[in-house]
Amino acid sequence: MLYPELFKQLEAVRWDMDKDIPWASFDASKLTDEQAQTIKMNAITEWSALPATEMFLRDNKDDSDFSAFMSIWFFEEQKHALVLMEYLKHFRPELAPTEEELHEVRFEFEPAPPLETLMLHFCGEIRLNHWYRCASEWHTEPVIKQIYTQLSQDEARHGGAYLRYMKRAINKFGNEAKAAFTKVGVLMASARRTSQALHPTNLHVNKTLFPRDTVQSRLPNPEWLEHWLDTQIKFDAAWEGKVVDRILHNMSLLMNQNFKTVQELNRYRKELSREMAVSAMPDTKPQAV
């Protein structure tokens, strides 16, 4: 099992909200209302780890090891929401999310293939790590800069934990896992070709609730994410390139290949699909009488 080792590793580097956040360094002159509004939206978005955890536990009932790891992931993700809310309660109390606003992003995700979901969230952790690093650079107030740095480091560690479970899945399921991971990898590394940010919180997950079946669509300002990325923190092509590079690097390690571009990953995905199709064909050799 991976859970006991991951528990020890993440426990050893866990930060303390009181001791490790420099609350006394707050500089009111360096926090704008615009910046504070974005903190509120990120706090609510982080709260959506609640329905995501419910999804993971439901769809991984046969995997107690991974389900146990959810106790760590859920705790740390809800802690992210909490520290952002505490920041607002301290310094912009009028913008602290209400319980109703938080509850609005708790809705049921439809069942999905566990392997594809695992890869989707692995890529989501990579992307969020870079979003938060970029946000830390954009902010000017020292306390929130440190908070976003802490959050970005947590997301990177979560990605590393997901990667461990992906390696385990390949050892267990072989090409089935590789096919699922490369399929989602091609999608998540192709954000430059899409009109929206590719992250689990921005994908449709319940057709009966469409169009309000993404986390972002249920925020007080559903258009916030694109504005935050494009206009405020300016998550540009250079930052996006870093995300793609990390996805390709990790896919290369997982598949024992060397993917330099999304196109190379996609070619490998197609070759894998052909191999699996051939393997699935019935044996047509004549039988001996």
Short mmCIF file of C-alpha atoms in Angstrom, two decimals:
data_model
loop_
_atom_site.label_atom_id
_atom_site.label_comp_id
_atom_site.label_asym_id
_atom_site.label_seq_id
_atom_site.Cartn_x
_atom_site.Cartn_y
_atom_site.Cartn_z
CA MET A 1 0.00 0.00 0.00
CA LEU A 2 1.10 3.54 -0.79
CA TYR A 3 -1.03 5.32 1.81
CA PRO A 4 1.18 4.68 4.90
CA GLU A 5 4.30 6.01 3.17
CA LEU A 6 2.50 8.99 1.63
CA PHE A 7 1.00 9.84 5.01
CA LYS A 8 4.47 10.03 6.59
CA GLN A 9 5.91 12.05 3.72
CA LEU A 10 3.13 14.63 3.63
CA GLU A 11 2.87 14.80 7.42
CA ALA A 12 6.58 15.68 7.63
CA VAL A 13 6.23 18.79 5.43
CA ARG A 14 2.77 19.97 6.46
CA TRP A 15 2.63 23.66 7.27
CA ASP A 16 0.91 25.18 10.29
CA MET A 17 -1.69 27.87 9.63
CA ASP A 18 -0.76 29.84 12.75
CA LYS A 19 2.99 29.39 12.81
CA ASP A 20 3.95 29.32 9.13
CA ILE A 21 1.76 32.10 7.74
CA PRO A 22 3.25 35.54 8.56
CA TRP A 23 -0.04 37.15 9.58
CA ALA A 24 1.71 40.00 11.38
CA SER A 25 3.38 41.08 8.14
CA PHE A 26 0.09 42.14 6.55
CA ASP A 27 0.35 45.42 4.63
CA ALA A 28 -3.10 46.88 3.96
CA SER A 29 -1.71 49.33 1.43
CA LYS A 30 -0.72 46.44 -0.84
CA LEU A 31 -4.08 44.66 -1.06
CA THR A 32 -6.58 45.99 -3.56
CA ASP A 33 -10.30 45.19 -3.67
CA GLU A 34 -9.70 43.53 -7.03
CA GLN A 35 -7.11 41.21 -5.53
CA ALA A 36 -9.30 40.40 -2.54
CA GLN A 37 -12.16 39.40 -4.84
CA THR A 38 -9.92 36.85 -6.55
CA ILE A 39 -8.98 35.37 -3.18
CA LYS A 40 -12.66 34.83 -2.44
CA MET A 41 -13.17 32.99 -5.73
CA ASN A 42 -10.16 30.77 -5.13
CA ALA A 43 -11.41 29.97 -1.62
CA ILE A 44 -14.75 28.79 -2.98
CA THR A 45 -13.06 26.83 -5.77
CA GLU A 46 -10.86 25.03 -3.24
CA TRP A 47 -14.00 24.10 -1.29
CA SER A 48 -15.03 21.97 -4.28
CA ALA A 49 -12.57 19.33 -3.05
CA LEU A 50 -15.59 18.19 -1.03
CA PRO A 51 -17.67 16.89 -3.99
CA ALA A 52 -14.49 15.71 -5.71
CA THR A 53 -13.66 13.56 -2.69
CA GLU A 54 -17.17 12.15 -2.65
CA MET A 55 -16.68 11.25 -6.32
CA PHE A 56 -13.30 9.60 -5.69
CA LEU A 57 -14.62 7.51 -2.81
CA ARG A 58 -17.69 6.42 -4.77
CA ASP A 59 -15.77 5.48 -7.93
CA ASN A 60 -12.88 3.76 -6.10
CA LYS A 61 -14.82 1.51 -3.73
CA ASP A 62 -12.60 -1.40 -4.75
CA ASP A 63 -9.40 0.48 -3.90
CA SER A 64 -9.03 1.02 -0.16
CA ASP A 65 -5.43 2.21 -0.49
CA PHE A 66 -6.29 5.13 -2.77
CA SER A 67 -9.47 5.85 -0.81
CA ALA A 68 -7.41 6.14 2.37
CA PHE A 69 -5.10 8.62 0.61
CA MET A 70 -8.19 10.75 0.00
CA SER A 71 -8.19 11.50 3.74
CA ILE A 72 -4.92 13.38 3.24
CA TRP A 73 -5.86 15.06 -0.02
CA PHE A 74 -9.25 16.15 1.26
CA PHE A 75 -7.80 17.53 4.50
CA GLU A 76 -5.13 19.56 2.75
CA GLU A 77 -7.43 20.88 0.02
CA GLN A 78 -10.05 21.99 2.56
CA LYS A 79 -7.22 23.60 4.49
CA HIS A 80 -6.48 25.63 1.37
CA ALA A 81 -10.03 26.92 1.33
CA LEU A 82 -9.82 27.65 5.06
CA VAL A 83 -6.57 29.64 4.98
CA LEU A 84 -7.89 31.82 2.14
CA MET A 85 -11.12 32.38 4.06
CA GLU A 86 -9.18 33.18 7.23
CA TYR A 87 -7.16 35.74 5.30
CA LEU A 88 -10.36 37.44 4.17
CA LYS A 89 -11.92 37.26 7.64
CA HIS A 90 -8.84 38.99 9.02
CA PHE A 91 -8.39 41.66 6.38
CA ARG A 92 -11.49 41.83 4.13
CA PRO A 93 -14.31 40.35 6.24
CA GLU A 94 -17.02 41.67 3.93
CA LEU A 95 -15.66 39.40 1.17
CA ALA A 96 -15.44 36.17 3.17
CA PRO A 97 -17.53 33.47 1.41
CA THR A 98 -20.86 32.67 2.98
CA GLU A 99 -21.86 29.12 3.83
CA GLU A 100 -24.43 29.31 1.03
CA GLU A 101 -21.76 30.29 -1.51
CA LEU A 102 -19.57 27.41 -0.38
CA HIS A 103 -22.40 24.90 -0.45
CA GLU A 104 -23.29 25.94 -4.00
CA VAL A 105 -20.21 24.14 -5.35
CA ARG A 106 -21.14 20.90 -3.62
CA PHE A 107 -23.04 18.91 -6.22
CA GLU A 108 -22.88 15.37 -7.52
CA PHE A 109 -20.34 14.46 -10.18
CA GLU A 110 -21.44 11.73 -12.56
CA PRO A 111 -19.51 8.43 -12.38
CA ALA A 112 -16.44 8.40 -14.61
CA PRO A 113 -13.67 5.90 -15.40
CA PRO A 114 -11.36 5.94 -12.34
CA LEU A 115 -8.12 5.80 -14.35
CA GLU A 116 -9.09 8.74 -16.55
CA THR A 117 -10.24 10.69 -13.49
CA LEU A 118 -6.92 9.99 -11.78
CA MET A 119 -4.99 11.38 -14.74
CA LEU A 120 -7.32 14.36 -14.99
CA HIS A 121 -6.66 15.34 -11.40
CA PHE A 122 -2.93 14.69 -11.74
CA CYS A 123 -2.84 17.23 -14.57
CA GLY A 124 -5.08 19.51 -12.52
CA GLU A 125 -2.54 19.53 -9.70
CA ILE A 126 0.25 20.45 -12.12
CA ARG A 127 -1.83 23.26 -13.56
CA LEU A 128 -2.91 24.57 -10.16
CA ASN A 129 0.68 24.55 -8.94
CA HIS A 130 1.57 26.88 -11.78
CA TRP A 131 -1.55 29.03 -11.42
CA TYR A 132 -0.75 29.64 -7.76
CA ARG A 133 2.91 30.36 -8.45
CA CYS A 134 1.80 32.92 -11.02
CA ALA A 135 -0.77 34.35 -8.59
CA SER A 136 1.90 34.72 -5.91
CA GLU A 137 3.97 36.82 -8.31
CA TRP A 138 0.95 38.97 -9.24
CA HIS A 139 -0.08 39.75 -5.67
CA THR A 140 1.73 42.56 -3.88
CA GLU A 141 0.60 41.96 -0.29
CA PRO A 142 3.24 39.80 1.50
CA VAL A 143 0.93 37.52 3.51
CA ILE A 144 -1.18 36.40 0.56
CA LYS A 145 1.97 35.97 -1.53
CA GLN A 146 3.22 33.49 1.08
CA ILE A 147 -0.14 31.72 1.24
CA TYR A 148 -0.20 31.15 -2.52
CA THR A 149 3.37 29.86 -2.36
CA GLN A 150 2.37 27.35 0.33
CA LEU A 151 -0.65 26.26 -1.69
CA SER A 152 1.39 25.82 -4.86
CA GLN A 153 3.86 23.58 -3.04
CA ASP A 154 1.02 21.45 -1.66
CA GLU A 155 -0.43 21.03 -5.15
CA ALA A 156 2.95 19.87 -6.45
CA ARG A 157 3.16 17.27 -3.67
CA HIS A 158 -0.37 16.10 -4.43
CA GLY A 159 0.61 15.67 -8.05
CA GLY A 160 3.55 13.54 -6.95
CA ALA A 161 1.24 11.34 -4.88
CA TYR A 162 -1.16 10.88 -7.80
CA LEU A 163 1.83 9.93 -9.94
CA ARG A 164 2.65 7.12 -7.51
CA TYR A 165 -0.87 5.74 -7.92
CA MET A 166 -0.58 6.06 -11.70
CA LYS A 167 2.63 4.00 -11.69
CA ARG A 168 0.88 1.41 -9.57
CA ALA A 169 -2.04 1.34 -12.03
CA ILE A 170 0.29 0.71 -14.99
CA ASN A 171 1.91 -2.18 -13.13
CA LYS A 172 -1.54 -3.59 -12.41
CA PHE A 173 -3.52 -2.83 -15.59
CA GLY A 174 -0.82 -2.35 -18.23
CA ASN A 175 -2.00 -0.90 -21.54
CA GLU A 176 -5.46 -0.16 -20.19
CA ALA A 177 -3.96 2.34 -17.77
CA LYS A 178 -1.55 3.70 -20.36
CA ALA A 179 -4.41 4.28 -22.78
CA ALA A 180 -6.44 6.15 -20.18
CA PHE A 181 -3.50 8.30 -19.09
CA THR A 182 -2.36 9.21 -22.61
CA LYS A 183 -5.92 10.04 -23.72
CA VAL A 184 -6.40 12.54 -20.90
CA GLY A 185 -2.81 13.72 -21.14
CA VAL A 186 -3.29 14.79 -24.76
CA LEU A 187 -6.44 16.69 -23.77
CA MET A 188 -4.95 18.44 -20.75
CA ALA A 189 -1.75 19.38 -22.56
CA SER A 190 -3.69 20.98 -25.42
CA ALA A 191 -5.09 23.97 -23.54
CA ARG A 192 -3.66 26.41 -26.08
CA ARG A 193 -6.17 25.10 -28.61
CA THR A 194 -9.20 25.56 -26.37
CA SER A 195 -11.24 28.62 -25.46
CA GLN A 196 -11.37 27.75 -21.76
CA ALA A 197 -8.95 26.80 -19.03
CA LEU A 198 -8.51 23.04 -18.81
CA HIS A 199 -8.86 22.14 -15.16
CA PRO A 200 -11.20 19.72 -13.35
CA THR A 201 -13.17 22.64 -11.88
CA ASN A 202 -13.94 23.95 -15.36
CA LEU A 203 -15.16 20.71 -16.94
CA HIS A 204 -18.78 19.55 -17.22
CA VAL A 205 -19.47 16.72 -14.78
CA ASN A 206 -23.26 16.30 -14.58
CA LYS A 207 -25.35 16.59 -17.74
CA THR A 208 -28.61 16.83 -15.79
CA LEU A 209 -27.40 20.15 -14.34
CA PHE A 210 -26.05 21.58 -17.60
CA PRO A 211 -24.97 24.34 -18.02
CA ARG A 212 -24.44 24.75 -14.28
CA ASP A 213 -22.50 21.51 -14.00
CA THR A 214 -18.99 22.87 -13.57
CA VAL A 215 -17.56 24.20 -10.33
CA GLN A 216 -16.71 27.51 -11.99
CA SER A 217 -20.27 27.95 -13.30
CA ARG A 218 -21.55 27.83 -9.71
CA LEU A 219 -19.31 30.59 -8.36
CA PRO A 220 -20.77 34.02 -7.50
CA ASN A 221 -19.01 35.21 -10.68
CA PRO A 222 -18.94 32.34 -13.22
CA GLU A 223 -16.73 34.35 -15.59
CA TRP A 224 -14.09 34.94 -12.96
CA LEU A 225 -11.57 32.23 -13.88
CA GLU A 226 -10.84 33.34 -17.43
CA HIS A 227 -10.55 36.97 -16.31
CA TRP A 228 -8.22 36.00 -13.47
CA LEU A 229 -5.97 34.01 -15.80
CA ASP A 230 -5.96 36.28 -18.85
CA THR A 231 -6.22 39.78 -17.40
CA GLN A 232 -5.15 39.69 -13.78
CA ILE A 233 -2.38 37.17 -13.09
CA LYS A 234 -1.66 36.98 -16.85
CA PHE A 235 -1.12 33.25 -17.16
CA ASP A 236 0.40 33.57 -20.62
CA ALA A 237 1.90 31.23 -23.19
CA ALA A 238 5.17 31.01 -21.27
CA TRP A 239 3.38 29.79 -18.14
CA GLU A 240 1.20 27.43 -20.15
CA GLY A 241 4.34 26.04 -21.75
CA LYS A 242 5.64 25.14 -18.29
CA VAL A 243 2.45 23.18 -17.59
CA VAL A 244 2.69 21.29 -20.87
CA ASP A 245 6.36 20.52 -20.28
CA ARG A 246 5.58 19.01 -16.87
CA ILE A 247 2.79 16.86 -18.26
CA LEU A 248 4.99 15.61 -21.11
CA HIS A 249 7.91 15.00 -18.75
CA ASN A 250 5.81 12.87 -16.42
CA MET A 251 4.15 11.03 -19.30
CA SER A 252 7.62 10.23 -20.61
CA LEU A 253 8.59 8.76 -17.25
CA LEU A 254 5.37 6.75 -16.96
CA MET A 255 5.49 5.33 -20.48
CA ASN A 256 9.27 4.93 -20.65
CA GLN A 257 9.29 7.17 -23.72
CA ASN A 258 10.55 10.63 -24.62
CA PHE A 259 7.71 12.98 -25.53
CA LYS A 260 8.84 16.44 -26.57
CA THR A 261 5.50 17.58 -27.97
CA VAL A 262 1.80 16.88 -27.50
CA GLN A 263 1.81 15.52 -31.07
CA GLU A 264 4.36 12.86 -30.10
CA LEU A 265 2.22 11.90 -27.11
CA ASN A 266 -0.83 11.69 -29.34
CA ARG A 267 0.99 9.45 -31.85
CA TYR A 268 1.96 7.13 -29.03
CA ARG A 269 -1.66 7.11 -27.84
CA LYS A 270 -2.83 6.07 -31.32
CA GLU A 271 -0.19 3.34 -31.57
CA LEU A 272 -1.26 2.04 -28.19
CA SER A 273 -4.89 1.99 -29.30
CA ARG A 274 -3.97 0.00 -32.41
CA GLU A 275 -1.99 -2.51 -30.36
CA MET A 276 -4.89 -2.96 -27.97
CA ALA A 277 -7.34 -3.40 -30.87
CA VAL A 278 -5.17 -6.10 -32.42
CA SER A 279 -4.79 -7.87 -29.08
CA ALA A 280 -8.56 -7.84 -28.64
CA MET A 281 -9.22 -9.51 -32.01
CA PRO A 282 -10.29 -13.16 -31.82
CA ASP A 283 -7.73 -15.80 -32.74
CA THR A 284 -8.60 -16.91 -36.28
CA LYS A 285 -5.92 -19.59 -36.65
CA PRO A 286 -7.34 -22.91 -37.90
CA GLN A 287 -7.77 -25.41 -35.13
CA ALA A 288 -6.09 -28.80 -35.36
CA VAL A 289 -8.48 -31.71 -35.92
#
